[in-house]
Short mmCIF file of N, CA and C in Angstrom, two decimals:
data_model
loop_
_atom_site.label_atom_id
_atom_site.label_comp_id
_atom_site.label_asym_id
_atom_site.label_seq_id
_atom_site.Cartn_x
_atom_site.Cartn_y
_atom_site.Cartn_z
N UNK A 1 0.80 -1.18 0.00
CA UNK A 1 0.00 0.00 0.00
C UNK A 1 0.85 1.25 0.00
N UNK A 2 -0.17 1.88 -0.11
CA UNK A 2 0.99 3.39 0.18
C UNK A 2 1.13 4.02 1.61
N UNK A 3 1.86 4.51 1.89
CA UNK A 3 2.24 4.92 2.93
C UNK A 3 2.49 6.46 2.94
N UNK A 4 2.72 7.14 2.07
CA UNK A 4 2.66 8.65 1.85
C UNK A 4 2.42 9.37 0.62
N UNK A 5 1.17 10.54 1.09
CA UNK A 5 0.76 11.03 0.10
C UNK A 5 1.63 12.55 -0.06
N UNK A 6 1.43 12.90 -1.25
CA UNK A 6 2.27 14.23 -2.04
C UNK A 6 1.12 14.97 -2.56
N UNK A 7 0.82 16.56 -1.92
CA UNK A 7 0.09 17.34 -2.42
C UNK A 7 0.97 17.92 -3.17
N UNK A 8 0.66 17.78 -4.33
CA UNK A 8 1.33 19.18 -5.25
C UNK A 8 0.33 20.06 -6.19
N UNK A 9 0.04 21.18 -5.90
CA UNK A 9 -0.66 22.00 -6.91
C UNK A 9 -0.04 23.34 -6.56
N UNK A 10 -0.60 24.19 -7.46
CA UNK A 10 0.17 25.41 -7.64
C UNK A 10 0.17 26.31 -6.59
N UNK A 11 1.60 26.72 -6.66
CA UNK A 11 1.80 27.81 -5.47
C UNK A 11 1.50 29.00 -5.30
N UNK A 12 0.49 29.43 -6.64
CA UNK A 12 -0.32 30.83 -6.05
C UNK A 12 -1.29 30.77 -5.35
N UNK A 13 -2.13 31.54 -5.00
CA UNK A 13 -2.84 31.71 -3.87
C UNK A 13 -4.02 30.80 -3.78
N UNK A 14 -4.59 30.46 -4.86
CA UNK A 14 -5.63 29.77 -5.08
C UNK A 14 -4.96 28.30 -5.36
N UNK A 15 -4.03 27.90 -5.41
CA UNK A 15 -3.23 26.41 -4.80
C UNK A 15 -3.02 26.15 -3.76
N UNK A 16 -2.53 27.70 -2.72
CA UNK A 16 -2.44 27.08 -1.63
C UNK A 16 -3.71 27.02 -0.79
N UNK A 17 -4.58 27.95 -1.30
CA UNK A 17 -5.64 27.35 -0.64
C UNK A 17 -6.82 25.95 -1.21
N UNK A 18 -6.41 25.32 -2.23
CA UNK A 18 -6.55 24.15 -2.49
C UNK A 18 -6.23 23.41 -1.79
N UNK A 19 -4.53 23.37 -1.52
CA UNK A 19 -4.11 22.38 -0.54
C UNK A 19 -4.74 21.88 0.45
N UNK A 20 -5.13 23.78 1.29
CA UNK A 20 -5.82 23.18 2.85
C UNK A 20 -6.96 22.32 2.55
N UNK A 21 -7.92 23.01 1.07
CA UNK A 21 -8.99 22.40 1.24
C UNK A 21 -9.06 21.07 1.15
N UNK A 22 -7.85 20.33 0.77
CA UNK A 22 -7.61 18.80 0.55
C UNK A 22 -6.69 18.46 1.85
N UNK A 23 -6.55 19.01 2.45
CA UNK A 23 -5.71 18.80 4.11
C UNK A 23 -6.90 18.61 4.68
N UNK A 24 -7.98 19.13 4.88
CA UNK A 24 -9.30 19.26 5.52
C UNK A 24 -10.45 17.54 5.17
N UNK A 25 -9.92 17.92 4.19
CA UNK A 25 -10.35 16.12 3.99
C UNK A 25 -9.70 15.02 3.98
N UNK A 26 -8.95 14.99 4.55
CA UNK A 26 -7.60 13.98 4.14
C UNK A 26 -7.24 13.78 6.12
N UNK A 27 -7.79 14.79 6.75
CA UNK A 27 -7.17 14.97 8.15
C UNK A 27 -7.95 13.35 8.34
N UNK A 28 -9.10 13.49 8.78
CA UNK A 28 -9.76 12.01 9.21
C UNK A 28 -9.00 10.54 8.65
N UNK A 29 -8.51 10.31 6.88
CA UNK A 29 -8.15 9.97 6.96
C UNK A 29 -6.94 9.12 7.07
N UNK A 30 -5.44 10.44 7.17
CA UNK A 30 -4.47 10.34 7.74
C UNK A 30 -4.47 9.77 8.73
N UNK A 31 -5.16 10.08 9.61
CA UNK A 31 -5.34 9.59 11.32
C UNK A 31 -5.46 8.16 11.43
N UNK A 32 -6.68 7.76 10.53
CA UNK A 32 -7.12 6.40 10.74
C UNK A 32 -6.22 5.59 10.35
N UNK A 33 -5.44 5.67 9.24
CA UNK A 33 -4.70 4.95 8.31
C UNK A 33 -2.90 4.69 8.73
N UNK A 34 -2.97 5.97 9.43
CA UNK A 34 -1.35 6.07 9.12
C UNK A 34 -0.91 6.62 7.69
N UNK A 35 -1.62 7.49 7.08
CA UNK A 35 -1.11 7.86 6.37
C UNK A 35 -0.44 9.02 6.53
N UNK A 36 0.88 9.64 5.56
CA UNK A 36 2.10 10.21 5.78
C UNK A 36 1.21 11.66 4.66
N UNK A 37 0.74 12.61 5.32
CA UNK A 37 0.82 13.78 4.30
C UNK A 37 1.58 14.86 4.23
N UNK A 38 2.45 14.98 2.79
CA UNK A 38 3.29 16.15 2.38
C UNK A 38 2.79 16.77 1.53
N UNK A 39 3.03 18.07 1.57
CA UNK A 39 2.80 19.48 0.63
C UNK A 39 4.01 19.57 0.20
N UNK A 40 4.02 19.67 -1.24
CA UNK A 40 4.94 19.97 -2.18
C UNK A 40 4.89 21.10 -2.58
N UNK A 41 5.78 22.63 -2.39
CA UNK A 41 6.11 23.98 -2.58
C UNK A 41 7.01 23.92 -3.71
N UNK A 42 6.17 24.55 -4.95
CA UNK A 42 6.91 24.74 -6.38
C UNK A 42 7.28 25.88 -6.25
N UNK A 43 8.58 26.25 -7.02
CA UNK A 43 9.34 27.77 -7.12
C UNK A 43 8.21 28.52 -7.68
N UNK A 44 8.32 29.66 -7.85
CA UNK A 44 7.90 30.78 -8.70
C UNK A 44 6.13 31.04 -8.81
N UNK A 45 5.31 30.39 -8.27
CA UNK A 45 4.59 30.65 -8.76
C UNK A 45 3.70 29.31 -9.74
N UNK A 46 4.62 28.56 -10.32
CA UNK A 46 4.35 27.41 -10.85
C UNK A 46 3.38 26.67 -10.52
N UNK A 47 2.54 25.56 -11.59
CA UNK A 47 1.72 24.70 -11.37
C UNK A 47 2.70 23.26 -11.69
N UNK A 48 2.11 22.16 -11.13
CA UNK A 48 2.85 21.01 -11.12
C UNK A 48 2.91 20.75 -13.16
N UNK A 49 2.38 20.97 -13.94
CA UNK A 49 2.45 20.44 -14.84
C UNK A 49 3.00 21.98 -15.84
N UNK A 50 2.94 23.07 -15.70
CA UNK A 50 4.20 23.66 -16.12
C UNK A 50 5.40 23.37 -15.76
N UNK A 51 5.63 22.89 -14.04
CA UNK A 51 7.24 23.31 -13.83
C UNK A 51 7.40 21.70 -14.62
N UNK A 52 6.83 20.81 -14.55
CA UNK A 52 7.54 19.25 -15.35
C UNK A 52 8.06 19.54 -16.63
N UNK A 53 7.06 20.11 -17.23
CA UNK A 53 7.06 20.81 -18.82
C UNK A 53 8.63 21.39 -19.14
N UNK A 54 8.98 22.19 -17.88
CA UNK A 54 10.26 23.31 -18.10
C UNK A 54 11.64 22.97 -16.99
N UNK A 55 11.46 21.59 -16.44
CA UNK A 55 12.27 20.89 -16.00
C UNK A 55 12.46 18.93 -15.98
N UNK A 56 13.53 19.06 -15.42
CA UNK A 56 13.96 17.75 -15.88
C UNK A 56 13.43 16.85 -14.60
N UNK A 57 13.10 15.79 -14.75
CA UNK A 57 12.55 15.01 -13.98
C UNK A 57 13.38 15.08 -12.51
N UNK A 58 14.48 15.11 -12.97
CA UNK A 58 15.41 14.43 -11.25
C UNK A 58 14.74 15.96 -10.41
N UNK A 59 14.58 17.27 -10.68
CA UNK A 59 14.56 18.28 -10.19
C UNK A 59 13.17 18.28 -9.20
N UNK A 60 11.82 17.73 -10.04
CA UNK A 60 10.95 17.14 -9.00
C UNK A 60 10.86 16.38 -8.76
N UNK A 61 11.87 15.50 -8.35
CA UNK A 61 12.04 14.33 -7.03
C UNK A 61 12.92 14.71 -6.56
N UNK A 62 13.81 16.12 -6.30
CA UNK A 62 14.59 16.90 -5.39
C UNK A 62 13.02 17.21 -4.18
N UNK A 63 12.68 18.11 -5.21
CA UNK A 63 11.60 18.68 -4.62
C UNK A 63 10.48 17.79 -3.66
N UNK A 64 10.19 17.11 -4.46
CA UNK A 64 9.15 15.72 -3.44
C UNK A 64 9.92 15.43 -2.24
N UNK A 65 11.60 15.24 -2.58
CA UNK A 65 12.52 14.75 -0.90
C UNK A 65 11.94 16.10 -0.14
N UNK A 66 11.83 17.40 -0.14
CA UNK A 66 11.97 18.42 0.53
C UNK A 66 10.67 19.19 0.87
N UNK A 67 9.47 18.10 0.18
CA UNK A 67 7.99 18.55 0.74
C UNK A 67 7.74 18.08 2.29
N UNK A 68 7.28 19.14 2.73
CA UNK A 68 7.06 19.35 4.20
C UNK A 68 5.68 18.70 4.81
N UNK A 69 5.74 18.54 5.88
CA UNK A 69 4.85 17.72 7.03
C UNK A 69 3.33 18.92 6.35
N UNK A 70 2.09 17.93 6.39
CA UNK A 70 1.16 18.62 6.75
C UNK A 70 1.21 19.61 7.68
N UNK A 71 1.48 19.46 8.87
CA UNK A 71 0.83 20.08 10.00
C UNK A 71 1.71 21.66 9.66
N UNK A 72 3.23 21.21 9.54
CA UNK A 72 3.98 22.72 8.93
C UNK A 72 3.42 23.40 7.89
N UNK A 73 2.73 23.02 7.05
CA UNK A 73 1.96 23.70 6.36
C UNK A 73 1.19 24.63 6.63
N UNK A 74 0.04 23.99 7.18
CA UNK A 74 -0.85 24.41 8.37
C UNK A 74 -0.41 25.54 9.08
N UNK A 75 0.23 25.07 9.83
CA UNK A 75 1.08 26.05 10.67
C UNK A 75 1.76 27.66 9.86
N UNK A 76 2.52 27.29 8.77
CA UNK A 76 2.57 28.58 7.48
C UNK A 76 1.64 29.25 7.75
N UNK A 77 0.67 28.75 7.16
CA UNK A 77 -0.35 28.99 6.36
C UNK A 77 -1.20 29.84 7.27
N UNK A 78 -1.54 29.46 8.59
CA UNK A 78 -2.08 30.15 9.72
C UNK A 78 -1.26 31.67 10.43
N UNK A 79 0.24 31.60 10.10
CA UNK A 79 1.35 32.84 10.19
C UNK A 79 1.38 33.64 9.20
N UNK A 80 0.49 33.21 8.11
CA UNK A 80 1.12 34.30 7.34
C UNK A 80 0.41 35.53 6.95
N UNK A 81 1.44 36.70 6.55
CA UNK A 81 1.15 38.28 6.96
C UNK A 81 0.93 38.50 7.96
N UNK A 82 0.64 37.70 8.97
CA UNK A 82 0.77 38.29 10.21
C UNK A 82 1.99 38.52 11.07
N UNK A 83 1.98 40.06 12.14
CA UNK A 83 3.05 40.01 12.74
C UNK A 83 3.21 40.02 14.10
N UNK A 84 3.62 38.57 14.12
CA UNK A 84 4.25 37.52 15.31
C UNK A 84 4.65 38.21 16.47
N UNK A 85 4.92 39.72 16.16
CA UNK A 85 5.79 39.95 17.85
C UNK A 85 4.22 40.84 18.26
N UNK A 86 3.08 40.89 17.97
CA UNK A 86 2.36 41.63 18.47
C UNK A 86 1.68 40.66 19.79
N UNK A 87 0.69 40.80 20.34
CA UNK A 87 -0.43 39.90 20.98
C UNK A 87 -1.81 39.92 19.48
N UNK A 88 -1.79 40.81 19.11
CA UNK A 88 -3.09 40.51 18.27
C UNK A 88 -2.61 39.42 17.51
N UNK A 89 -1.45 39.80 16.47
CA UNK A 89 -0.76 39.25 15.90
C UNK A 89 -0.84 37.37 16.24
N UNK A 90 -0.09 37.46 17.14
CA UNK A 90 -0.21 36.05 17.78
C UNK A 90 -1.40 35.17 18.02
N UNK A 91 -2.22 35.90 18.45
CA UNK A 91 -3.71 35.65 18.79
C UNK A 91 -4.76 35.07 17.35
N UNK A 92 -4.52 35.60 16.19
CA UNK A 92 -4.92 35.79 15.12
C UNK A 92 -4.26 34.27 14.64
N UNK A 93 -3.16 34.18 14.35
CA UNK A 93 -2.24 32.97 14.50
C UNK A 93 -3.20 31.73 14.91
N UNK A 94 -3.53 31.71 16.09
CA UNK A 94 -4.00 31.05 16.62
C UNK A 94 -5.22 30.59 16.82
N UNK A 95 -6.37 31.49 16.31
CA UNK A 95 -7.14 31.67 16.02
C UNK A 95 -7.20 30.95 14.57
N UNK A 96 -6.60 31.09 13.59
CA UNK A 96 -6.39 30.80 12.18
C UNK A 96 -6.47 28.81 12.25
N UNK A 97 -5.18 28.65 13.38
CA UNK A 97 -4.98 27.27 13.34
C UNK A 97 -6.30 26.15 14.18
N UNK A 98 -6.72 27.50 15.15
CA UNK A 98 -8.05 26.52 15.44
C UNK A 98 -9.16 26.04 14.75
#
């Protein structure tokens, strides 16, 4: 079977919020399964089937070694534009990840 899944879709804004929306369904069954979920972060802006198009294979399976834990995602994803040394800041953070 498999043992770990690879989100990859595009890294503009409307990819990364794809991702969560497939983190959000996938949470239940990660849990049950043992399954392993990674988010895959393409350079520039890219979608998975341009950057293949304009690179060589070994370059995304660099990239797949260096896709990150769900939960770090998450965690991004809940920090960002926000600024961390405030209390709102923080609060908001946290708020995001609940």
């Amino acid at each position: 079977g498999v043992d770990t899944l690879y989100l990859a879709f595009g890294s503009d804004a409307a990819g990364q919020r794809a991702i969560l929306s497939a983190l959000d369904v996938l949470d239940g069954l990660s849990t049950a399964t043992d399954l392993k979920v990674r988010v895959v972060q393409l350079p520039n802006g890219k979608d998975p089937d341009e950057y293949l198009q304009h690179q060589p294979p070994e370059t995304f399976e660099t990239i797949l070694q260096e896709a990150m834990p769900h939960w770090q995602f998450r965690c991004d994803a809940a920090m960002a534009g926000l600024d961390l040394t405030t209390d709102d800041g923080r609060n908001q953070a946290l708020n995001n990840l609940v």
